[in-house]
CSV table of C-alpha atoms and ligand atoms in Angstrom, one decimal:
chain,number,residue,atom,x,y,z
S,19,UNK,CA,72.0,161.1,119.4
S,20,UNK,CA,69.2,158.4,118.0
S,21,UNK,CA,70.2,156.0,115.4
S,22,UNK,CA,68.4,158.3,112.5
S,23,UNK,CA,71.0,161.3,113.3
S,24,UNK,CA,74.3,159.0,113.4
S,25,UNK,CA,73.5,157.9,110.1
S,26,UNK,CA,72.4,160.6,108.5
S,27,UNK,CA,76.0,162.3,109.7
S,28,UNK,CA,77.5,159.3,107.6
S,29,UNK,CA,75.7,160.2,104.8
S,30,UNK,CA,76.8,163.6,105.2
S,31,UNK,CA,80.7,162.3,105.6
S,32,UNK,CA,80.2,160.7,102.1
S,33,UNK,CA,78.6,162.9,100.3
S,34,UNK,CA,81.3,165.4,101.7
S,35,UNK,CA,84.3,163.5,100.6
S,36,UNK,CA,82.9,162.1,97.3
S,37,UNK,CA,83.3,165.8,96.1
S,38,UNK,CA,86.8,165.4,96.4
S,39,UNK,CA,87.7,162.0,95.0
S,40,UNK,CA,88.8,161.4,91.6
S,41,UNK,CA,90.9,158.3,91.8
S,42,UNK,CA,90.3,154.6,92.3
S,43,UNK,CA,92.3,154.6,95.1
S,44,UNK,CA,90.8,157.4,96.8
S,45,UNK,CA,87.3,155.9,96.5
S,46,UNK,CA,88.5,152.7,97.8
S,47,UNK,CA,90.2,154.1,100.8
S,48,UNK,CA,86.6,156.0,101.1
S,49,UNK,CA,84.3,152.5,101.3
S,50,UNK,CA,86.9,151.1,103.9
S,51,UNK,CA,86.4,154.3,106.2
S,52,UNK,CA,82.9,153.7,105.8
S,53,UNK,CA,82.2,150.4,105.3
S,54,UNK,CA,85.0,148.6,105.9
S,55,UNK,CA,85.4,146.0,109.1
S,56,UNK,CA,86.7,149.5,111.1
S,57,UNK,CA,84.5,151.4,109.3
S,58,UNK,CA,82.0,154.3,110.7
S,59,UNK,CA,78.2,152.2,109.7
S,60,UNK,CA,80.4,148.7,111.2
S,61,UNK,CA,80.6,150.4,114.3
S,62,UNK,CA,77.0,151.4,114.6
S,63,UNK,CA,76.7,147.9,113.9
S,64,UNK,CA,78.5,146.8,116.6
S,65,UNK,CA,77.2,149.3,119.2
S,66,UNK,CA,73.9,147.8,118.5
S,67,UNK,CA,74.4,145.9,122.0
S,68,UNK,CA,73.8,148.6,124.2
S,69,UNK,CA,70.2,148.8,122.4
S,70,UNK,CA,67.1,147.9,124.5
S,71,UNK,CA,65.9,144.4,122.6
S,72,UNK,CA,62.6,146.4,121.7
S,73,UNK,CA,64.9,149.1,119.8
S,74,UNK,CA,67.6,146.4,118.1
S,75,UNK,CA,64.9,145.6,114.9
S,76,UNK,CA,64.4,149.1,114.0
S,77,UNK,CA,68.2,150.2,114.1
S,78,UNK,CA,69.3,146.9,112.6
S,79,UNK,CA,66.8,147.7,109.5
S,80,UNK,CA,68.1,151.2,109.4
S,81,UNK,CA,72.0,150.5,109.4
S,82,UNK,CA,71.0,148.1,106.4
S,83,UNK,CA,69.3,150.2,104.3
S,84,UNK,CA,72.1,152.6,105.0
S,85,UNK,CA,74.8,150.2,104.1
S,86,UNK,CA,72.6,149.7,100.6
S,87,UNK,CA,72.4,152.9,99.9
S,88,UNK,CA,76.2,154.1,100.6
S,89,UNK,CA,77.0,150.9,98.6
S,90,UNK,CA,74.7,152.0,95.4
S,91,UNK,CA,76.2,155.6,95.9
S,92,UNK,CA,80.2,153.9,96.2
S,93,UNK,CA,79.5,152.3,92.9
S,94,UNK,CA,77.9,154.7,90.9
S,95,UNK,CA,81.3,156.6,91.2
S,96,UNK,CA,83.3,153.4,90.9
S,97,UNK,CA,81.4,153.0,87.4
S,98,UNK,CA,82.0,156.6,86.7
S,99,UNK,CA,85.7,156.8,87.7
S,100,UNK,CA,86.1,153.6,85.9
S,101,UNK,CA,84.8,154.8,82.7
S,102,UNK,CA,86.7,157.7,82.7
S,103,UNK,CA,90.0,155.6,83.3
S,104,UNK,CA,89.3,153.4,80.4
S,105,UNK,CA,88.7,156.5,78.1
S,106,UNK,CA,91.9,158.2,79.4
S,107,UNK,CA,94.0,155.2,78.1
S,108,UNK,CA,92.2,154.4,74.5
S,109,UNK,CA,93.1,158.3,74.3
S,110,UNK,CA,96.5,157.8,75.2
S,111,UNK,CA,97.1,154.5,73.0
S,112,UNK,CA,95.0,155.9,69.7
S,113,UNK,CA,97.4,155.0,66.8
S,114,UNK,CA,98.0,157.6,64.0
S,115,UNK,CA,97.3,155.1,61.2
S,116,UNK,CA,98.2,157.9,58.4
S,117,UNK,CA,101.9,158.3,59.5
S,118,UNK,CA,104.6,157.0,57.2
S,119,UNK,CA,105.9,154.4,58.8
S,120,UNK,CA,109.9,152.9,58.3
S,121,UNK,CA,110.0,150.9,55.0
S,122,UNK,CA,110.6,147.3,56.0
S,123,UNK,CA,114.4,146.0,55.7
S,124,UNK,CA,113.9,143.9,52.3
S,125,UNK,CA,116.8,141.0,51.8
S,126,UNK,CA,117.7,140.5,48.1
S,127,UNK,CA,118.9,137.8,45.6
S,128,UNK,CA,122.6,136.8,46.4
S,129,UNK,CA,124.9,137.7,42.8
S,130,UNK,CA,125.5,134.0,42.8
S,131,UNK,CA,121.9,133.0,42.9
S,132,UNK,CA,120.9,135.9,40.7
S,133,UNK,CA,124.0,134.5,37.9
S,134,UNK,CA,122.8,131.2,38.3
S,135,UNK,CA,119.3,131.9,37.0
S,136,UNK,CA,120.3,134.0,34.4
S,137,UNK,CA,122.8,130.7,33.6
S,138,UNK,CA,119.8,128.4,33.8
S,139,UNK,CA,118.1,130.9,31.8
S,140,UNK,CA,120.2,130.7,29.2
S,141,UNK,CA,120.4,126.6,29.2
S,142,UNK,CA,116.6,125.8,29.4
S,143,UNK,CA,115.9,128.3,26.6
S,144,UNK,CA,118.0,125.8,24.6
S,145,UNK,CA,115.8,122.4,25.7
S,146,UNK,CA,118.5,121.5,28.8
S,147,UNK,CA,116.8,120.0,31.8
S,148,UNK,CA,118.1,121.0,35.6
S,149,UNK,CA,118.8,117.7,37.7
S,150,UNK,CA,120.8,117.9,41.6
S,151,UNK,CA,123.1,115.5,42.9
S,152,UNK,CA,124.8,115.1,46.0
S,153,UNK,CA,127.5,117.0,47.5
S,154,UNK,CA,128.4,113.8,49.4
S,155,UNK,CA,129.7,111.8,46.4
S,156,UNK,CA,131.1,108.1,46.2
S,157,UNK,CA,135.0,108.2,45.1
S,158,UNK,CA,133.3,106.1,42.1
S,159,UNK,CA,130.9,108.2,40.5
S,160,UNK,CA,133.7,111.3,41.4
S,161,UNK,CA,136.8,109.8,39.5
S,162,UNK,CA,136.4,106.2,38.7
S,163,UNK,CA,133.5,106.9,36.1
S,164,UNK,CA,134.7,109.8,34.6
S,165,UNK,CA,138.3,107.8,33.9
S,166,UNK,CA,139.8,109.3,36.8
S,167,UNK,CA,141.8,106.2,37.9
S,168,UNK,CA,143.2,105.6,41.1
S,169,UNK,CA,147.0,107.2,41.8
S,170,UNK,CA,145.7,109.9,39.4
S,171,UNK,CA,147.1,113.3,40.6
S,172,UNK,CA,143.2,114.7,40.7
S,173,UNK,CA,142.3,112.5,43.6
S,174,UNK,CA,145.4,113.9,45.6
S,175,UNK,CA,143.9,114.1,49.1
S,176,UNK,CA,145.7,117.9,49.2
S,177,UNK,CA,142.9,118.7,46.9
S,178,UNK,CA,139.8,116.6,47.8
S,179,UNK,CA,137.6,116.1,51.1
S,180,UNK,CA,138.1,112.5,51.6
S,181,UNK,CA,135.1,111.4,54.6
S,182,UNK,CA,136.3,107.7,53.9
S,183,UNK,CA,138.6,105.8,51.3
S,184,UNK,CA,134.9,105.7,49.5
S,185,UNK,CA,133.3,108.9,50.0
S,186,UNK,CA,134.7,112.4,49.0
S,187,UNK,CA,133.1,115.8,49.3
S,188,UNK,CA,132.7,116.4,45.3
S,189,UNK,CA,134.9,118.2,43.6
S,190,UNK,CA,132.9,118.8,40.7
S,191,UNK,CA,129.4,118.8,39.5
S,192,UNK,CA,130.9,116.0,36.7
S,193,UNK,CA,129.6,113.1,39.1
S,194,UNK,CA,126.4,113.8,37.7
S,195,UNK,CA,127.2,113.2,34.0
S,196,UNK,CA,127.6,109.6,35.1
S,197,UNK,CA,124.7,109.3,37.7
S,198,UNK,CA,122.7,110.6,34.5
S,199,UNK,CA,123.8,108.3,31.9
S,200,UNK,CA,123.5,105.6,34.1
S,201,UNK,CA,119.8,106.2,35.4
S,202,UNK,CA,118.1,107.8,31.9
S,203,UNK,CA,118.4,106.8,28.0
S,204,UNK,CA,119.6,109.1,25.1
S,205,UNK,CA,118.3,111.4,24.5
S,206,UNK,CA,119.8,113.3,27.4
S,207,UNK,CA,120.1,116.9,28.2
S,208,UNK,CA,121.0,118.4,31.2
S,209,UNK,CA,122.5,120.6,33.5
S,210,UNK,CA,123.4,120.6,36.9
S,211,UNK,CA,124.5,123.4,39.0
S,212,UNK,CA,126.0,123.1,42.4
S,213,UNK,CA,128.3,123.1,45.0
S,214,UNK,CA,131.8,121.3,44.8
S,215,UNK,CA,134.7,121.4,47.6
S,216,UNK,CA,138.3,121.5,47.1
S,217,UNK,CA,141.1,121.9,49.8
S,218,UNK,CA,142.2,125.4,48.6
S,219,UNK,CA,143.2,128.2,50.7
S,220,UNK,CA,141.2,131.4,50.5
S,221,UNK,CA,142.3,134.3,48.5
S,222,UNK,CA,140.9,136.8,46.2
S,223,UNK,CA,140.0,133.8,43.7
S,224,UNK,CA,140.1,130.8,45.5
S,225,UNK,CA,137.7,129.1,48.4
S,226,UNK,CA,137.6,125.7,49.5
S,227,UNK,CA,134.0,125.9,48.2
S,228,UNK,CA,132.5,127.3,45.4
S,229,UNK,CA,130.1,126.7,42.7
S,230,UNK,CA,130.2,125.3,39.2
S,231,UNK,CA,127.0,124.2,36.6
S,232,UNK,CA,128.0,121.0,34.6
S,233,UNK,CA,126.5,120.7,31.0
S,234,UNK,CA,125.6,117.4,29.1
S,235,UNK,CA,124.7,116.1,25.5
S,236,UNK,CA,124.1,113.0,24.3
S,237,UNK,CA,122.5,111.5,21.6
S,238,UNK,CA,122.9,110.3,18.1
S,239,UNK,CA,125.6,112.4,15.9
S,240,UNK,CA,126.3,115.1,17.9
S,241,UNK,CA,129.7,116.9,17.0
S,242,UNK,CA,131.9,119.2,18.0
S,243,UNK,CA,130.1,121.8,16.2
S,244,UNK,CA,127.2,121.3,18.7
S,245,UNK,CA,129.7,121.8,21.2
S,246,UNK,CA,130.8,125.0,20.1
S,247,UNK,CA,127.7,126.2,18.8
S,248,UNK,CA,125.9,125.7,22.2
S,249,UNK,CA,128.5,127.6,23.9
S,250,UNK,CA,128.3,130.4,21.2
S,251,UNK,CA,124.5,130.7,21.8
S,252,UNK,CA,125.3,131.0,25.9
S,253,UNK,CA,127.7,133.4,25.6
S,254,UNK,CA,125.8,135.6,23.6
S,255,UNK,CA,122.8,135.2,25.7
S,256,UNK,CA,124.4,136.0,28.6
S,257,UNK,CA,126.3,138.5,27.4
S,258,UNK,CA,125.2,140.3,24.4
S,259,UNK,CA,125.6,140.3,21.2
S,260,UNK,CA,129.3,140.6,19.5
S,261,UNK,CA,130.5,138.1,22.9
S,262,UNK,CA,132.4,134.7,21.4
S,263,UNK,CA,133.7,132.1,22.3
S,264,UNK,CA,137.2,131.0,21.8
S,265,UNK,CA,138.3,126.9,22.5
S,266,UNK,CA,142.1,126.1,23.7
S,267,UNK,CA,143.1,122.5,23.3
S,268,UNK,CA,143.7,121.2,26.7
S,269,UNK,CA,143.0,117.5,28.7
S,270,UNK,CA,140.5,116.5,31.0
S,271,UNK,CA,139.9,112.1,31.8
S,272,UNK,CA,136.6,112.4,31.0
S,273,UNK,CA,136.5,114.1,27.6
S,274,UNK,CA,138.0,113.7,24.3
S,275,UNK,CA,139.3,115.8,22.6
S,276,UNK,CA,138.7,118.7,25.7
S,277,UNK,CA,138.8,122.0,25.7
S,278,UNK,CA,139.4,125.1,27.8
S,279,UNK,CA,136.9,128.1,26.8
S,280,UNK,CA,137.1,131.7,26.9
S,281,UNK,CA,134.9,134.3,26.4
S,282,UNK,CA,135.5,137.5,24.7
S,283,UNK,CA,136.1,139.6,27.7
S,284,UNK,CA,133.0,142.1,28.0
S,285,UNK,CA,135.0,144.4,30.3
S,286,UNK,CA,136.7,145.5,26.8
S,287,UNK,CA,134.6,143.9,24.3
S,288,UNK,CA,138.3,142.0,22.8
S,289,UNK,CA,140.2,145.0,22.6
S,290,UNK,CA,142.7,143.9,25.3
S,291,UNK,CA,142.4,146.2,29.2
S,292,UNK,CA,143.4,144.7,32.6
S,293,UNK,CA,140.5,142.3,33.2
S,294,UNK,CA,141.8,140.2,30.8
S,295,UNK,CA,145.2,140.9,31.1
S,296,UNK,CA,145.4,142.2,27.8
S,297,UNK,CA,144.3,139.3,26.2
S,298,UNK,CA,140.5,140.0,25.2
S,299,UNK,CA,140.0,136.8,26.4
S,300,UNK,CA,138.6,135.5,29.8
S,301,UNK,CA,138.4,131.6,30.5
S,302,UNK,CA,135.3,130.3,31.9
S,303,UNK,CA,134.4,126.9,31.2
S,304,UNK,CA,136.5,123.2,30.3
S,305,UNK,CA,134.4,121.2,28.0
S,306,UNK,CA,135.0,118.8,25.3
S,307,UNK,CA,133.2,115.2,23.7
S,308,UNK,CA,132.9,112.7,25.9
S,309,UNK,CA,135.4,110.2,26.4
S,310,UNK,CA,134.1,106.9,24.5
S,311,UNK,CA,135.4,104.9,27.7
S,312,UNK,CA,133.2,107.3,29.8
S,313,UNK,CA,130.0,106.1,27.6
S,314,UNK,CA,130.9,102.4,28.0
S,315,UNK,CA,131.6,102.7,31.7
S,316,UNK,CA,128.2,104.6,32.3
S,317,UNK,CA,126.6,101.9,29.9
S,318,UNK,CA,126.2,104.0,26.7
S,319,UNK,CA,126.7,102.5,23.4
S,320,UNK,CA,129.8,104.5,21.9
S,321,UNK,CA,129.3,103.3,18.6
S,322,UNK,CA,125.7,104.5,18.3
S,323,UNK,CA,125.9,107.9,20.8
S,324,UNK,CA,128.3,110.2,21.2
S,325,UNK,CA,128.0,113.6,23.5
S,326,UNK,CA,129.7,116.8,24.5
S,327,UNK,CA,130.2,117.7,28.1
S,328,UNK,CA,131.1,121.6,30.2
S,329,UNK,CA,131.7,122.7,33.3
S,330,UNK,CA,130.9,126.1,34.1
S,331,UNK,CA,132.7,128.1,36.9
S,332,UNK,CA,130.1,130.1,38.1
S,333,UNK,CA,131.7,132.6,40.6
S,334,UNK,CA,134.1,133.4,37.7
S,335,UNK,CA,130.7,134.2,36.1
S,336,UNK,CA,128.8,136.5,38.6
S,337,UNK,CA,132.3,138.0,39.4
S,338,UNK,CA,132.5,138.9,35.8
S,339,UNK,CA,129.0,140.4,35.3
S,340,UNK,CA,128.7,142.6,38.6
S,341,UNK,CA,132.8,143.4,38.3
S,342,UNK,CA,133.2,141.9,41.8
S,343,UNK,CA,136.6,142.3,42.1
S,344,UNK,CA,137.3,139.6,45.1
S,345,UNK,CA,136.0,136.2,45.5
S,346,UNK,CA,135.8,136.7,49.4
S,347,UNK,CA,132.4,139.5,48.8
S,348,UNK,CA,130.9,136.6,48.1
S,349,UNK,CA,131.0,134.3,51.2
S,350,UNK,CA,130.9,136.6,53.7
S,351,UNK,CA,127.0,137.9,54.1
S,352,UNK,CA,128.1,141.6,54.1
S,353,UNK,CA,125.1,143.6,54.1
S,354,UNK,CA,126.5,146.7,52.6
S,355,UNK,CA,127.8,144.6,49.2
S,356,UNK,CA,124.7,142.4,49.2
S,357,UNK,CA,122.1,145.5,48.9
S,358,UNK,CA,123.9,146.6,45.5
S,359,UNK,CA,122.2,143.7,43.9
S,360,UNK,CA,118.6,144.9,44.5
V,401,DAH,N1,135.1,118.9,36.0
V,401,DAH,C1,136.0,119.9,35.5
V,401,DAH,C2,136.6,120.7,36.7
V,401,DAH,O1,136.1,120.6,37.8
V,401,DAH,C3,135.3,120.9,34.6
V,401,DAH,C4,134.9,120.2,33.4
V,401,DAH,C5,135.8,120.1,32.3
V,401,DAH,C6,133.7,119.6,33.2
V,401,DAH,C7,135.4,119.5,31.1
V,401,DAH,C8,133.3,119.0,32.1
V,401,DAH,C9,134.2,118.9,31.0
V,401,DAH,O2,132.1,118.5,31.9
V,401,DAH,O3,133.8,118.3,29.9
V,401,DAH,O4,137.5,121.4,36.5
């Protein structure tokens, strides 16, 4: 058989078994039988030596030509194969971008954070100004500037986070009355809400820390009145109209005289029902005139200014307006009590 004859029965072999492949693989196993270091036109190659020299151009010239040709032919199908691949998969991986899709999991405002603002709300309607302190607080600016002395019963260590003999954990936001007065002139008007520590055990109104918005005035010739009149105005904000306030006589260092205040109870709107024990009443906030030794200490002239001073509990606040009925709800990141507040 002559050189044309082999060659042309290759051609015949790949034209014969292109017609059945259809997969990359198949194709590729195809161009190794063929052309591939074992493959049928390598081997006409190699029998090349048993040619007479005079024959060896011609065949050589041949084989190539074939080897071009089979190669065009092996890619044209790779290009097809190829193409039809890549259409399978953008078939496969179209995306239906009209389906509905799962609503995202939205987070929402903690009741804390949510009775803060309305607190805050309520404060810089009336002209108060928001200031932070630290929750790390010197012993001095926690009790020996608001006339706590030392050996009083406030600083007892079952109650406070003592770090050093210096440093405490606060256990109010009333620090801040004296880091203001010290730091700004009358007029002053601020509030500061944050968090305080005390050594309590958990229970349905207790944690070892919770949250509490200090209040305070000073400037010329302001009275109890202003006291009571600010508080009124809060209340009513906060709650509506028709909710009071009523003050208890009652003794904190730092204010004199102080106060305890409650707020008509807006479970029952005064009448009396077991939120309030009956009362109509709900306490909420101590406050009273600052303590004339308080002014000196924080160098305020006490015969010229004269202030009033609160501090607001404010989980006794969001418990009351979203009737959470134990403190714990609060801490504990449930998700099923913290989506109700959306
Ligand atoms: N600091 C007090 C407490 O933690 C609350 C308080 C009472 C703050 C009277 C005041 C105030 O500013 O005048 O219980």
């Amino acid at each position: 058989m002559d050189m044309k004859e082999k060659i042309a029965q290759i051609h015949q072999l790949v034209d014969n078994e292109l017609a059945q492949v259809d997969s990359m693989q198949a194709l590729d196993a195809l161009r190794v039988k063929v052309l591939g270091k074992k493959g049928e036109l390598t081997a006409l190659l190699r029998g090349m030596g048993q040619l007479s020299p005079e024959e060896r151009p011609q065949a050589g010239q041949l084989i190539n030509e074939a080897r071009e040709a089979l190669t065009a032919q092996l890619d044209a199908r790779q290009a097809k194969i190829k193409a039809r691949d890549r259409q399978k998969a953008l078939m496969s991986e179209t995306i239906d971008v009209t389906q509905p899709v799962p609503a995202p999991l939205l987070g929402s405002e903690h009741p804390l954070t949510l009775a803060l603002n309305e607190v805050v709300d309520c404060f810089t309607g009336m002209g108060f100004e928001v200031v932070e302190g630290p929750e790390v607080e010197l012993d001095h600016f926690n009790f020996e500037l608001l006339n706590i002395p030392q050996n009083h019963p406030a600083r007892d260590a079952q109650d406070t986070f003592y770090i050093d003999d210096n440093i405490v954990l606060r256990t109010h936001t009333s620090p801040m009355q004296a880091r203001t007065m010290l730091s700004r002139k009358p007029p002053i008007r601020i509030i500061c809400p944050g968090r305080v520590y005390r050594a309590d055990e958990v229970d349905a109104t207790h944690s070892p820390v919770f949250h509490q918005l200090e209040g305070l005035v000073i400037d010329e010739d302001v009275t109890m009145a202003d006291l009571r009149g600010t508080l009124n105005a809060f209340a009513e904000r906060l709650y509506g109209k028709g909710i009071t306030t009523r003050f208890r006589p009652s003794f904190f260092p730092f204010t004199e005289p102080s106060a305890e205040v409650d707020l008509t109870c807006v479970a029952c709107h005064g009448k009396g029902c077991r939120v309030c024990k009956g009362t109509g009443w709900i306490e909420v906030l101590g406050c009273g005139m600052v303590n004339p030794k308080v002014l000196e200490m924080c160098g305020i002239d006490s015969t010229r200014y004269s202030g009033f001073a609160f501090g607001i509990g404010l989980e006794r606040i969001a418990m009351q307006r979203y009737k959470v009925p134990d403190m714990r709800l609060l801490y504990e990141g449930d998700v099923r009590f913290l989506s109700q507040f959306k």
